[in-house]
Amino acid sequence: MIFRYLSIAVSLLALASCGRSEDVGWSGREQSDSAGADPAQPAGLGVEDPELEYQRLGAILEPVSQEAMLDETLMADWQQLLADVETAIIQNSSFHQGLMQRKQEIEARFQEVEETGEEMSEEERATLTRHYTNIQLEMGRQREEDLKGAFIDRYMEFKARLFDKMRELEPNLVAEINRFEELDWQL
């Protein structure tokens, strides 16, 4: 059960982070300080950097996004998309097949300890946890790559539905959600 929630958390983090790491701190680097500035604002107080604005809006809208993901249909569709991506990864890579086998071994070991009440040494627990985390990170990296590649159409359709659900849940934040969605597509 704990691994199911860990997987969901990692999946949501992957969704939130997709596309966020490219060009961090570099957007608009070639522009002068005054380029793109809002003429209504005093000099030196230019328009908010899109990356920073995206991060700020993301923090504000995170609770709405989490609430939207509680929708059973949306969550089921997200889980199916992730399962399809994972299946494709495993089919196309013997390395990732091995990682998934190791993940299953680690889960089985934790399950065995839980069922039998056996004491697991701190060293073994730390090692297995580290391996499990590394596997999750690598699978998340590959999943993100595939979501932006072979599965981009389904991924974009899912995100559009997520934003629609967020607007439905928080009509008072429609302007912020619209801007967040706009920045999401841009970045």
PDB file of N, CA, C and O in Angstrom, residues 19-20 22-23 49-51 53-54 156 179-187:
ATOM      1  N   GLY A  19       8.906  19.644 -18.218  1.00  0.00           N
ATOM      2  CA  GLY A  19       9.197  20.856 -18.954  1.00  0.00           C
ATOM      3  C   GLY A  19       9.690  22.006 -18.106  1.00  0.00           C
ATOM      4  O   GLY A  19       9.974  23.077 -18.622  1.00  0.00           O
ATOM      5  N   ARG A  20       9.827  21.823 -16.820  1.00  0.00           N
ATOM      6  CA  ARG A  20      10.193  22.943 -15.969  1.00  0.00           C
ATOM      7  C   ARG A  20      11.696  23.132 -15.864  1.00  0.00           C
ATOM      8  O   ARG A  20      12.148  24.188 -15.495  1.00  0.00           O
ATOM      9  N   GLU A  22      14.129  22.859 -18.230  1.00  0.00           N
ATOM     10  CA  GLU A  22      14.875  23.406 -19.345  1.00  0.00           C
ATOM     11  C   GLU A  22      14.989  24.916 -19.202  1.00  0.00           C
ATOM     12  O   GLU A  22      14.050  25.596 -18.860  1.00  0.00           O
ATOM     13  N   ASP A  23      16.169  25.426 -19.499  1.00  0.00           N
ATOM     14  CA  ASP A  23      16.419  26.856 -19.561  1.00  0.00           C
ATOM     15  C   ASP A  23      16.093  27.594 -18.268  1.00  0.00           C
ATOM     16  O   ASP A  23      15.806  28.792 -18.302  1.00  0.00           O
ATOM     17  N   ASP A  49       9.359  37.427 -14.708  1.00  0.00           N
ATOM     18  CA  ASP A  49       9.970  36.374 -15.506  1.00  0.00           C
ATOM     19  C   ASP A  49       8.980  35.218 -15.617  1.00  0.00           C
ATOM     20  O   ASP A  49       8.409  34.795 -14.608  1.00  0.00           O
ATOM     21  N   PRO A  50       8.744  34.704 -16.838  1.00  0.00           N
ATOM     22  CA  PRO A  50       7.745  33.633 -17.012  1.00  0.00           C
ATOM     23  C   PRO A  50       8.009  32.405 -16.141  1.00  0.00           C
ATOM     24  O   PRO A  50       7.076  31.814 -15.603  1.00  0.00           O
ATOM     25  N   GLU A  51       9.269  32.043 -15.992  1.00  0.00           N
ATOM     26  CA  GLU A  51       9.602  30.869 -15.167  1.00  0.00           C
ATOM     27  C   GLU A  51       9.231  31.120 -13.706  1.00  0.00           C
ATOM     28  O   GLU A  51       8.646  30.265 -13.043  1.00  0.00           O
ATOM     29  N   GLU A  53       7.045  33.340 -12.632  1.00  0.00           N
ATOM     30  CA  GLU A  53       5.590  33.452 -12.567  1.00  0.00           C
ATOM     31  C   GLU A  53       4.956  32.063 -12.552  1.00  0.00           C
ATOM     32  O   GLU A  53       4.021  31.795 -11.801  1.00  0.00           O
ATOM     33  N   TYR A  54       5.505  31.161 -13.372  1.00  0.00           N
ATOM     34  CA  TYR A  54       4.988  29.788 -13.418  1.00  0.00           C
ATOM     35  C   TYR A  54       5.146  29.119 -12.053  1.00  0.00           C
ATOM     36  O   TYR A  54       4.225  28.476 -11.557  1.00  0.00           O
ATOM     37  N   MET A 156      -0.792  15.869 -23.440  1.00  0.00           N
ATOM     38  CA  MET A 156      -1.341  17.216 -23.579  1.00  0.00           C
ATOM     39  C   MET A 156      -2.859  17.202 -23.402  1.00  0.00           C
ATOM     40  O   MET A 156      -3.424  18.105 -22.779  1.00  0.00           O
ATOM     41  N   ARG A 179      -3.692  31.559 -16.879  1.00  0.00           N
ATOM     42  CA  ARG A 179      -2.311  32.028 -17.053  1.00  0.00           C
ATOM     43  C   ARG A 179      -1.326  30.898 -16.788  1.00  0.00           C
ATOM     44  O   ARG A 179      -0.340  30.746 -17.514  1.00  0.00           O
ATOM     45  N   PHE A 180      -1.594  30.096 -15.782  1.00  0.00           N
ATOM     46  CA  PHE A 180      -0.736  28.951 -15.477  1.00  0.00           C
ATOM     47  C   PHE A 180      -0.712  27.981 -16.658  1.00  0.00           C
ATOM     48  O   PHE A 180       0.346  27.497 -17.049  1.00  0.00           O
ATOM     49  N   GLU A 181      -1.880  27.726 -17.241  1.00  0.00           N
ATOM     50  CA  GLU A 181      -1.953  26.833 -18.403  1.00  0.00           C
ATOM     51  C   GLU A 181      -1.199  27.420 -19.572  1.00  0.00           C
ATOM     52  O   GLU A 181      -0.444  26.720 -20.263  1.00  0.00           O
ATOM     53  N   GLU A 182      -1.356  28.721 -19.802  1.00  0.00           N
ATOM     54  CA  GLU A 182      -0.647  29.397 -20.896  1.00  0.00           C
ATOM     55  C   GLU A 182       0.862  29.265 -20.710  1.00  0.00           C
ATOM     56  O   GLU A 182       1.595  28.928 -21.649  1.00  0.00           O
ATOM     57  N   LEU A 183       1.335  29.520 -19.498  1.00  0.00           N
ATOM     58  CA  LEU A 183       2.761  29.394 -19.218  1.00  0.00           C
ATOM     59  C   LEU A 183       3.223  27.950 -19.341  1.00  0.00           C
ATOM     60  O   LEU A 183       4.333  27.683 -19.799  1.00  0.00           O
ATOM     61  N   ASP A 184       2.372  27.017 -18.945  1.00  0.00           N
ATOM     62  CA  ASP A 184       2.711  25.599 -19.040  1.00  0.00           C
ATOM     63  C   ASP A 184       2.985  25.221 -20.495  1.00  0.00           C
ATOM     64  O   ASP A 184       3.944  24.521 -20.784  1.00  0.00           O
ATOM     65  N   TRP A 185       2.133  25.694 -21.419  1.00  0.00           N
ATOM     66  CA  TRP A 185       2.335  25.374 -22.834  1.00  0.00           C
ATOM     67  C   TRP A 185       3.592  26.079 -23.356  1.00  0.00           C
ATOM     68  O   TRP A 185       4.335  25.498 -24.146  1.00  0.00           O
ATOM     69  N   GLN A 186       3.835  27.318 -22.918  1.00  0.00           N
ATOM     70  CA  GLN A 186       5.000  28.078 -23.382  1.00  0.00           C
ATOM     71  C   GLN A 186       6.312  27.454 -22.913  1.00  0.00           C
ATOM     72  O   GLN A 186       7.260  27.351 -23.681  1.00  0.00           O
ATOM     73  N   LEU A 187       6.362  27.111 -21.647  1.00  0.00           N
ATOM     74  CA  LEU A 187       7.616  26.665 -21.059  1.00  0.00           C
ATOM     75  C   LEU A 187       7.873  25.194 -21.326  1.00  0.00           C
ATOM     76  O   LEU A 187       8.953  24.714 -21.127  1.00  0.00           O
TER      77      LEU A 187
END
